[in-house]
Every structure is written in structure tokens, then in C-alpha cells.
């Protein structure tokens, strides 16, 4: 099975796996079920990348029905160590304009009715959410964003 260290979970408007060279589609079954769609593995800028459309092709899966655990688990099975998950969102703050790049460092999880942990079995794990985003990736995104 093909491997990749970088995963991209494409959100609304982020469905162009044609950006990848030497692309191949892979179906991955995870212990949590099927991910949102087939995963496309290819090369971008000299790096092996795995691309997964969050809502499935054709944007058919609503957010509350996405099997997030299966998505993450499937990418991990392919060797992915870092995930970028760009999203199209809005803001109630007028200082943010359409097209602005915003890179969060925290979030408030207001989701309901979905599994929100990998640790729901007999083992107990306390996973810290103090720093929910990778600081190294955040710094790289901020630096790259400023250069655009």
C-alpha cells in the first residue's frame, strides 16, 4: 500500500486532487469504519501527500455525519504524521475579510452527537487539549502566509 507523511483533508472548495502528480486512489478500511471517501496519494512539490475529501466527492456528507475517527485512522494507516485541514468558514468579526488566511491556535468544540475520542474502550487516556494545533505547522503556515 502506498504511504505518505503529509495528509490533506479537503473541506468545502478544497477538492482538486489533480494537483498531485503520479496520483493513485486507495480504499482504506479503518477500525472505525470507512473514511469519507477514497484517499488519493500523489506527489506535490516533491513530497508524498494523501488527500481525503472531508465531505466525500460531490460534497455529499454533512458535517454531523462525517466519520472523523475513520478519516484520521485511515490517514494514520497510510503513514501520515501531519495533517492540514483547510476550511471555508465565516466570521462575525468585520476585521476578517473574505479570502483572509486565519490560523487558529485554540477552538471551542460545540459539536454534538458524534464520537469525539479514540479512547472509548477499556483503556483510559487523558488527552490534553491545551495545545490542540501543532505549533511547528502553525509557525510554518504563518510564515508562508505572510510571504504571499
PDB file of N, CA and C in Angstrom, residues 34-110:
ATOM      1  N   UNK A  34     -15.393   3.117   7.387  1.00  0.00           N
ATOM      2  CA  UNK A  34     -14.829   3.717   6.179  1.00  0.00           C
ATOM      3  C   UNK A  34     -14.665   5.223   6.352  1.00  0.00           C
ATOM      4  N   UNK A  35     -13.582   5.767   5.795  1.00  0.00           N
ATOM      5  CA  UNK A  35     -13.443   7.227   5.789  1.00  0.00           C
ATOM      6  C   UNK A  35     -14.436   7.847   4.808  1.00  0.00           C
ATOM      7  N   UNK A  36     -14.439   9.142   4.704  1.00  0.00           N
ATOM      8  CA  UNK A  36     -15.401   9.870   3.869  1.00  0.00           C
ATOM      9  C   UNK A  36     -15.360   9.462   2.406  1.00  0.00           C
ATOM     10  N   UNK A  37     -14.205   9.011   1.929  1.00  0.00           N
ATOM     11  CA  UNK A  37     -14.064   8.650   0.520  1.00  0.00           C
ATOM     12  C   UNK A  37     -12.751   7.909   0.330  1.00  0.00           C
ATOM     13  N   UNK A  38     -12.472   7.563  -0.922  1.00  0.00           N
ATOM     14  CA  UNK A  38     -11.159   7.018  -1.258  1.00  0.00           C
ATOM     15  C   UNK A  38     -10.122   8.093  -0.971  1.00  0.00           C
ATOM     16  N   UNK A  39      -8.909   7.661  -0.693  1.00  0.00           N
ATOM     17  CA  UNK A  39      -7.808   8.589  -0.438  1.00  0.00           C
ATOM     18  C   UNK A  39      -6.917   8.604  -1.670  1.00  0.00           C
ATOM     19  N   UNK A  40      -6.588   9.791  -2.134  1.00  0.00           N
ATOM     20  CA  UNK A  40      -5.697   9.939  -3.280  1.00  0.00           C
ATOM     21  C   UNK A  40      -4.296  10.218  -2.759  1.00  0.00           C
ATOM     22  N   UNK A  41      -3.343   9.396  -3.187  1.00  0.00           N
ATOM     23  CA  UNK A  41      -1.947   9.603  -2.799  1.00  0.00           C
ATOM     24  C   UNK A  41      -1.169   9.991  -4.044  1.00  0.00           C
ATOM     25  N   UNK A  42      -0.385  11.053  -3.924  1.00  0.00           N
ATOM     26  CA  UNK A  42       0.423  11.521  -5.034  1.00  0.00           C
ATOM     27  C   UNK A  42       1.544  12.405  -4.535  1.00  0.00           C
ATOM     28  N   UNK A  43       2.191  13.070  -5.474  1.00  0.00           N
ATOM     29  CA  UNK A  43       3.339  13.911  -5.147  1.00  0.00           C
ATOM     30  C   UNK A  43       2.991  15.369  -5.412  1.00  0.00           C
ATOM     31  N   UNK A  44       3.298  16.230  -4.446  1.00  0.00           N
ATOM     32  CA  UNK A  44       3.143  17.672  -4.595  1.00  0.00           C
ATOM     33  C   UNK A  44       4.422  18.324  -4.094  1.00  0.00           C
ATOM     34  N   UNK A  45       5.034  19.127  -4.940  1.00  0.00           N
ATOM     35  CA  UNK A  45       6.280  19.829  -4.583  1.00  0.00           C
ATOM     36  C   UNK A  45       7.329  18.867  -4.020  1.00  0.00           C
ATOM     37  N   UNK A  46       7.400  17.681  -4.623  1.00  0.00           N
ATOM     38  CA  UNK A  46       8.412  16.712  -4.214  1.00  0.00           C
ATOM     39  C   UNK A  46       8.085  15.918  -2.967  1.00  0.00           C
ATOM     40  N   UNK A  47       6.907  16.122  -2.390  1.00  0.00           N
ATOM     41  CA  UNK A  47       6.510  15.415  -1.159  1.00  0.00           C
ATOM     42  C   UNK A  47       5.325  14.494  -1.443  1.00  0.00           C
ATOM     43  N   UNK A  48       5.343  13.307  -0.820  1.00  0.00           N
ATOM     44  CA  UNK A  48       4.208  12.394  -0.921  1.00  0.00           C
ATOM     45  C   UNK A  48       3.078  12.910  -0.038  1.00  0.00           C
ATOM     46  N   UNK A  49       1.898  13.038  -0.626  1.00  0.00           N
ATOM     47  CA  UNK A  49       0.748  13.624   0.063  1.00  0.00           C
ATOM     48  C   UNK A  49      -0.460  12.699  -0.098  1.00  0.00           C
ATOM     49  N   UNK A  50      -1.237  12.560   0.970  1.00  0.00           N
ATOM     50  CA  UNK A  50      -2.502  11.825   0.932  1.00  0.00           C
ATOM     51  C   UNK A  50      -3.638  12.839   1.031  1.00  0.00           C
ATOM     52  N   UNK A  51      -4.562  12.796   0.070  1.00  0.00           N
ATOM     53  CA  UNK A  51      -5.675  13.746   0.035  1.00  0.00           C
ATOM     54  C   UNK A  51      -6.985  13.011   0.287  1.00  0.00           C
ATOM     55  N   UNK A  52      -7.772  13.528   1.233  1.00  0.00           N
ATOM     56  CA  UNK A  52      -9.077  12.947   1.562  1.00  0.00           C
ATOM     57  C   UNK A  52     -10.126  14.052   1.574  1.00  0.00           C
ATOM     58  N   UNK A  53     -11.174  13.945   0.733  1.00  0.00           N
ATOM     59  CA  UNK A  53     -12.243  14.953   0.788  1.00  0.00           C
ATOM     60  C   UNK A  53     -13.124  14.738   2.022  1.00  0.00           C
ATOM     61  N   UNK A  54     -13.144  15.711   2.907  1.00  0.00           N
ATOM     62  CA  UNK A  54     -13.850  15.613   4.190  1.00  0.00           C
ATOM     63  C   UNK A  54     -15.321  15.218   4.017  1.00  0.00           C
ATOM     64  N   UNK A  55     -15.996  15.827   3.056  1.00  0.00           N
ATOM     65  CA  UNK A  55     -17.427  15.579   2.853  1.00  0.00           C
ATOM     66  C   UNK A  55     -17.686  14.543   1.761  1.00  0.00           C
ATOM     67  N   UNK A  56     -16.643  13.848   1.315  1.00  0.00           N
ATOM     68  CA  UNK A  56     -16.775  12.907   0.207  1.00  0.00           C
ATOM     69  C   UNK A  56     -16.855  13.661  -1.109  1.00  0.00           C
ATOM     70  N   UNK A  57     -16.605  12.943  -2.192  1.00  0.00           N
ATOM     71  CA  UNK A  57     -16.696  13.585  -3.509  1.00  0.00           C
ATOM     72  C   UNK A  57     -18.118  14.046  -3.756  1.00  0.00           C
ATOM     73  N   UNK A  58     -18.244  15.184  -4.359  1.00  0.00           N
ATOM     74  CA  UNK A  58     -19.572  15.732  -4.603  1.00  0.00           C
ATOM     75  C   UNK A  58     -20.187  16.372  -3.371  1.00  0.00           C
ATOM     76  N   UNK A  59     -19.414  16.487  -2.309  1.00  0.00           N
ATOM     77  CA  UNK A  59     -19.871  17.166  -1.090  1.00  0.00           C
ATOM     78  C   UNK A  59     -21.184  16.565  -0.594  1.00  0.00           C
ATOM     79  N   UNK A  60     -21.183  15.241  -0.368  1.00  0.00           N
ATOM     80  CA  UNK A  60     -22.415  14.519  -0.045  1.00  0.00           C
ATOM     81  C   UNK A  60     -22.619  14.218   1.440  1.00  0.00           C
ATOM     82  N   UNK A  61     -21.579  14.370   2.254  1.00  0.00           N
ATOM     83  CA  UNK A  61     -21.701  14.011   3.672  1.00  0.00           C
ATOM     84  C   UNK A  61     -21.766  15.289   4.506  1.00  0.00           C
ATOM     85  N   UNK A  62     -22.883  15.521   5.217  1.00  0.00           N
ATOM     86  CA  UNK A  62     -22.962  16.721   6.056  1.00  0.00           C
ATOM     87  C   UNK A  62     -22.010  16.597   7.252  1.00  0.00           C
ATOM     88  N   UNK A  63     -21.576  17.732   7.812  1.00  0.00           N
ATOM     89  CA  UNK A  63     -20.580  17.714   8.894  1.00  0.00           C
ATOM     90  C   UNK A  63     -20.924  16.784  10.058  1.00  0.00           C
ATOM     91  N   UNK A  64     -22.186  16.722  10.450  1.00  0.00           N
ATOM     92  CA  UNK A  64     -22.544  15.912  11.616  1.00  0.00           C
ATOM     93  C   UNK A  64     -22.538  14.409  11.326  1.00  0.00           C
ATOM     94  N   UNK A  65     -22.385  14.027  10.048  1.00  0.00           N
ATOM     95  CA  UNK A  65     -22.363  12.605   9.703  1.00  0.00           C
ATOM     96  C   UNK A  65     -20.985  12.125   9.252  1.00  0.00           C
ATOM     97  N   UNK A  66     -19.995  12.998   9.282  1.00  0.00           N
ATOM     98  CA  UNK A  66     -18.638  12.606   8.894  1.00  0.00           C
ATOM     99  C   UNK A  66     -18.060  11.691   9.969  1.00  0.00           C
ATOM    100  N   UNK A  67     -17.445  10.610   9.534  1.00  0.00           N
ATOM    101  CA  UNK A  67     -16.799   9.688  10.466  1.00  0.00           C
ATOM    102  C   UNK A  67     -15.360  10.174  10.673  1.00  0.00           C
ATOM    103  N   UNK A  68     -15.196  11.149  11.543  1.00  0.00           N
ATOM    104  CA  UNK A  68     -13.901  11.786  11.762  1.00  0.00           C
ATOM    105  C   UNK A  68     -12.848  10.789  12.241  1.00  0.00           C
ATOM    106  N   UNK A  69     -13.230   9.886  13.113  1.00  0.00           N
ATOM    107  CA  UNK A  69     -12.265   8.903  13.605  1.00  0.00           C
ATOM    108  C   UNK A  69     -11.772   8.012  12.467  1.00  0.00           C
ATOM    109  N   UNK A  70     -12.664   7.594  11.587  1.00  0.00           N
ATOM    110  CA  UNK A  70     -12.251   6.770  10.443  1.00  0.00           C
ATOM    111  C   UNK A  70     -11.317   7.555   9.528  1.00  0.00           C
ATOM    112  N   UNK A  71     -11.601   8.844   9.324  1.00  0.00           N
ATOM    113  CA  UNK A  71     -10.735   9.671   8.475  1.00  0.00           C
ATOM    114  C   UNK A  71      -9.316   9.735   9.030  1.00  0.00           C
ATOM    115  N   UNK A  72      -9.185  10.048  10.310  1.00  0.00           N
ATOM    116  CA  UNK A  72      -7.864  10.174  10.932  1.00  0.00           C
ATOM    117  C   UNK A  72      -7.164   8.819  10.971  1.00  0.00           C
ATOM    118  N   UNK A  73      -7.891   7.786  11.330  1.00  0.00           N
ATOM    119  CA  UNK A  73      -7.313   6.450  11.419  1.00  0.00           C
ATOM    120  C   UNK A  73      -6.818   5.967  10.054  1.00  0.00           C
ATOM    121  N   UNK A  74      -7.588   6.209   8.997  1.00  0.00           N
ATOM    122  CA  UNK A  74      -7.191   5.793   7.646  1.00  0.00           C
ATOM    123  C   UNK A  74      -5.914   6.506   7.215  1.00  0.00           C
ATOM    124  N   UNK A  75      -5.822   7.803   7.497  1.00  0.00           N
ATOM    125  CA  UNK A  75      -4.600   8.546   7.149  1.00  0.00           C
ATOM    126  C   UNK A  75      -3.406   8.010   7.944  1.00  0.00           C
ATOM    127  N   UNK A  76      -3.632   7.693   9.197  1.00  0.00           N
ATOM    128  CA  UNK A  76      -2.543   7.142  10.018  1.00  0.00           C
ATOM    129  C   UNK A  76      -2.064   5.808   9.451  1.00  0.00           C
ATOM    130  N   UNK A  77      -2.995   4.973   8.990  1.00  0.00           N
ATOM    131  CA  UNK A  77      -2.630   3.687   8.386  1.00  0.00           C
ATOM    132  C   UNK A  77      -1.726   3.870   7.176  1.00  0.00           C
ATOM    133  N   UNK A  78      -1.849   5.002   6.496  1.00  0.00           N
ATOM    134  CA  UNK A  78      -1.034   5.284   5.314  1.00  0.00           C
ATOM    135  C   UNK A  78       0.296   5.940   5.677  1.00  0.00           C
ATOM    136  N   UNK A  79       0.574   6.090   6.970  1.00  0.00           N
ATOM    137  CA  UNK A  79       1.843   6.648   7.406  1.00  0.00           C
ATOM    138  C   UNK A  79       1.840   8.142   7.635  1.00  0.00           C
ATOM    139  N   UNK A  80       0.673   8.775   7.527  1.00  0.00           N
ATOM    140  CA  UNK A  80       0.586  10.231   7.679  1.00  0.00           C
ATOM    141  C   UNK A  80       0.952  10.630   9.108  1.00  0.00           C
ATOM    142  N   UNK A  81       1.831  11.617   9.211  1.00  0.00           N
ATOM    143  CA  UNK A  81       2.277  12.138  10.514  1.00  0.00           C
ATOM    144  C   UNK A  81       1.756  13.551  10.775  1.00  0.00           C
ATOM    145  N   UNK A  82       1.448  14.281   9.699  1.00  0.00           N
ATOM    146  CA  UNK A  82       0.973  15.670   9.825  1.00  0.00           C
ATOM    147  C   UNK A  82      -0.228  15.861   8.908  1.00  0.00           C
ATOM    148  N   UNK A  83      -1.243  16.550   9.422  1.00  0.00           N
ATOM    149  CA  UNK A  83      -2.463  16.773   8.646  1.00  0.00           C
ATOM    150  C   UNK A  83      -2.741  18.263   8.540  1.00  0.00           C
ATOM    151  N   UNK A  84      -3.015  18.697   7.323  1.00  0.00           N
ATOM    152  CA  UNK A  84      -3.513  20.051   7.068  1.00  0.00           C
ATOM    153  C   UNK A  84      -4.980  19.897   6.692  1.00  0.00           C
ATOM    154  N   UNK A  85      -5.833  20.709   7.288  1.00  0.00           N
ATOM    155  CA  UNK A  85      -7.267  20.603   7.027  1.00  0.00           C
ATOM    156  C   UNK A  85      -7.846  21.993   6.781  1.00  0.00           C
ATOM    157  N   UNK A  86      -7.591  22.560   5.592  1.00  0.00           N
ATOM    158  CA  UNK A  86      -8.129  23.894   5.303  1.00  0.00           C
ATOM    159  C   UNK A  86      -9.653  23.858   5.258  1.00  0.00           C
ATOM    160  N   UNK A  87     -10.265  24.972   5.645  1.00  0.00           N
ATOM    161  CA  UNK A  87     -11.718  25.039   5.694  1.00  0.00           C
ATOM    162  C   UNK A  87     -12.200  26.410   5.253  1.00  0.00           C
ATOM    163  N   UNK A  88     -13.364  26.424   4.658  1.00  0.00           N
ATOM    164  CA  UNK A  88     -14.023  27.684   4.331  1.00  0.00           C
ATOM    165  C   UNK A  88     -15.005  27.967   5.463  1.00  0.00           C
ATOM    166  N   UNK A  89     -14.794  29.062   6.162  1.00  0.00           N
ATOM    167  CA  UNK A  89     -15.658  29.418   7.289  1.00  0.00           C
ATOM    168  C   UNK A  89     -15.950  30.908   7.245  1.00  0.00           C
ATOM    169  N   UNK A  90     -16.846  31.336   8.070  1.00  0.00           N
ATOM    170  CA  UNK A  90     -17.164  32.755   8.163  1.00  0.00           C
ATOM    171  C   UNK A  90     -16.766  33.299   9.518  1.00  0.00           C
ATOM    172  N   UNK A  91     -16.911  34.604   9.658  1.00  0.00           N
ATOM    173  CA  UNK A  91     -16.589  35.245  10.927  1.00  0.00           C
ATOM    174  C   UNK A  91     -17.588  36.356  11.187  1.00  0.00           C
ATOM    175  N   UNK A  92     -17.849  36.589  12.446  1.00  0.00           N
ATOM    176  CA  UNK A  92     -18.715  37.703  12.815  1.00  0.00           C
ATOM    177  C   UNK A  92     -17.888  38.947  13.100  1.00  0.00           C
ATOM    178  N   UNK A  93     -16.566  38.836  12.957  1.00  0.00           N
ATOM    179  CA  UNK A  93     -15.687  39.980  13.170  1.00  0.00           C
ATOM    180  C   UNK A  93     -15.374  40.617  11.821  1.00  0.00           C
ATOM    181  N   UNK A  94     -15.737  41.876  11.677  1.00  0.00           N
ATOM    182  CA  UNK A  94     -15.578  42.557  10.398  1.00  0.00           C
ATOM    183  C   UNK A  94     -14.124  42.733   9.979  1.00  0.00           C
ATOM    184  N   UNK A  95     -13.188  42.608  10.925  1.00  0.00           N
ATOM    185  CA  UNK A  95     -11.782  42.778  10.559  1.00  0.00           C
ATOM    186  C   UNK A  95     -11.294  41.640   9.662  1.00  0.00           C
ATOM    187  N   UNK A  96     -12.008  40.510   9.653  1.00  0.00           N
ATOM    188  CA  UNK A  96     -11.650  39.399   8.772  1.00  0.00           C
ATOM    189  C   UNK A  96     -12.474  39.494   7.502  1.00  0.00           C
ATOM    190  N   UNK A  97     -11.791  39.608   6.385  1.00  0.00           N
ATOM    191  CA  UNK A  97     -12.449  39.735   5.080  1.00  0.00           C
ATOM    192  C   UNK A  97     -12.430  38.385   4.362  1.00  0.00           C
ATOM    193  N   UNK A  98     -13.289  38.245   3.379  1.00  0.00           N
ATOM    194  CA  UNK A  98     -13.292  37.051   2.540  1.00  0.00           C
ATOM    195  C   UNK A  98     -11.912  36.855   1.937  1.00  0.00           C
ATOM    196  N   UNK A  99     -11.395  35.643   2.031  1.00  0.00           N
ATOM    197  CA  UNK A  99     -10.083  35.345   1.472  1.00  0.00           C
ATOM    198  C   UNK A  99      -8.930  35.513   2.439  1.00  0.00           C
ATOM    199  N   UNK A 100      -9.187  36.091   3.629  1.00  0.00           N
ATOM    200  CA  UNK A 100      -8.128  36.226   4.632  1.00  0.00           C
ATOM    201  C   UNK A 100      -7.699  34.840   5.124  1.00  0.00           C
ATOM    202  N   UNK A 101      -6.416  34.692   5.368  1.00  0.00           N
ATOM    203  CA  UNK A 101      -5.882  33.465   5.935  1.00  0.00           C
ATOM    204  C   UNK A 101      -5.866  33.614   7.455  1.00  0.00           C
ATOM    205  N   UNK A 102      -6.599  32.755   8.135  1.00  0.00           N
ATOM    206  CA  UNK A 102      -6.667  32.782   9.596  1.00  0.00           C
ATOM    207  C   UNK A 102      -6.178  31.425  10.097  1.00  0.00           C
ATOM    208  N   UNK A 103      -5.201  31.450  10.979  1.00  0.00           N
ATOM    209  CA  UNK A 103      -4.622  30.217  11.503  1.00  0.00           C
ATOM    210  C   UNK A 103      -4.858  30.199  13.010  1.00  0.00           C
ATOM    211  N   UNK A 104      -5.832  29.411  13.460  1.00  0.00           N
ATOM    212  CA  UNK A 104      -6.181  29.415  14.885  1.00  0.00           C
ATOM    213  C   UNK A 104      -5.135  28.724  15.755  1.00  0.00           C
ATOM    214  N   UNK A 105      -5.146  29.078  17.038  1.00  0.00           N
ATOM    215  CA  UNK A 105      -4.302  28.370  17.999  1.00  0.00           C
ATOM    216  C   UNK A 105      -5.153  27.667  19.062  1.00  0.00           C
ATOM    217  N   UNK A 106      -6.448  27.961  19.083  1.00  0.00           N
ATOM    218  CA  UNK A 106      -7.385  27.340  20.013  1.00  0.00           C
ATOM    219  C   UNK A 106      -8.741  27.215  19.325  1.00  0.00           C
ATOM    220  N   UNK A 107      -9.642  26.478  19.936  1.00  0.00           N
ATOM    221  CA  UNK A 107     -11.014  26.406  19.444  1.00  0.00           C
ATOM    222  C   UNK A 107     -11.932  26.003  20.588  1.00  0.00           C
ATOM    223  N   UNK A 108     -13.199  26.269  20.399  1.00  0.00           N
ATOM    224  CA  UNK A 108     -14.226  25.826  21.339  1.00  0.00           C
ATOM    225  C   UNK A 108     -15.043  24.778  20.604  1.00  0.00           C
ATOM    226  N   UNK A 109     -15.066  23.578  21.115  1.00  0.00           N
ATOM    227  CA  UNK A 109     -15.767  22.477  20.454  1.00  0.00           C
ATOM    228  C   UNK A 109     -17.235  22.496  20.861  1.00  0.00           C
ATOM    229  N   UNK A 110     -18.084  22.900  19.943  1.00  0.00           N
ATOM    230  CA  UNK A 110     -19.526  22.966  20.205  1.00  0.00           C
ATOM    231  C   UNK A 110     -20.267  21.856  19.462  1.00  0.00           C
TER     232      UNK A 110
END
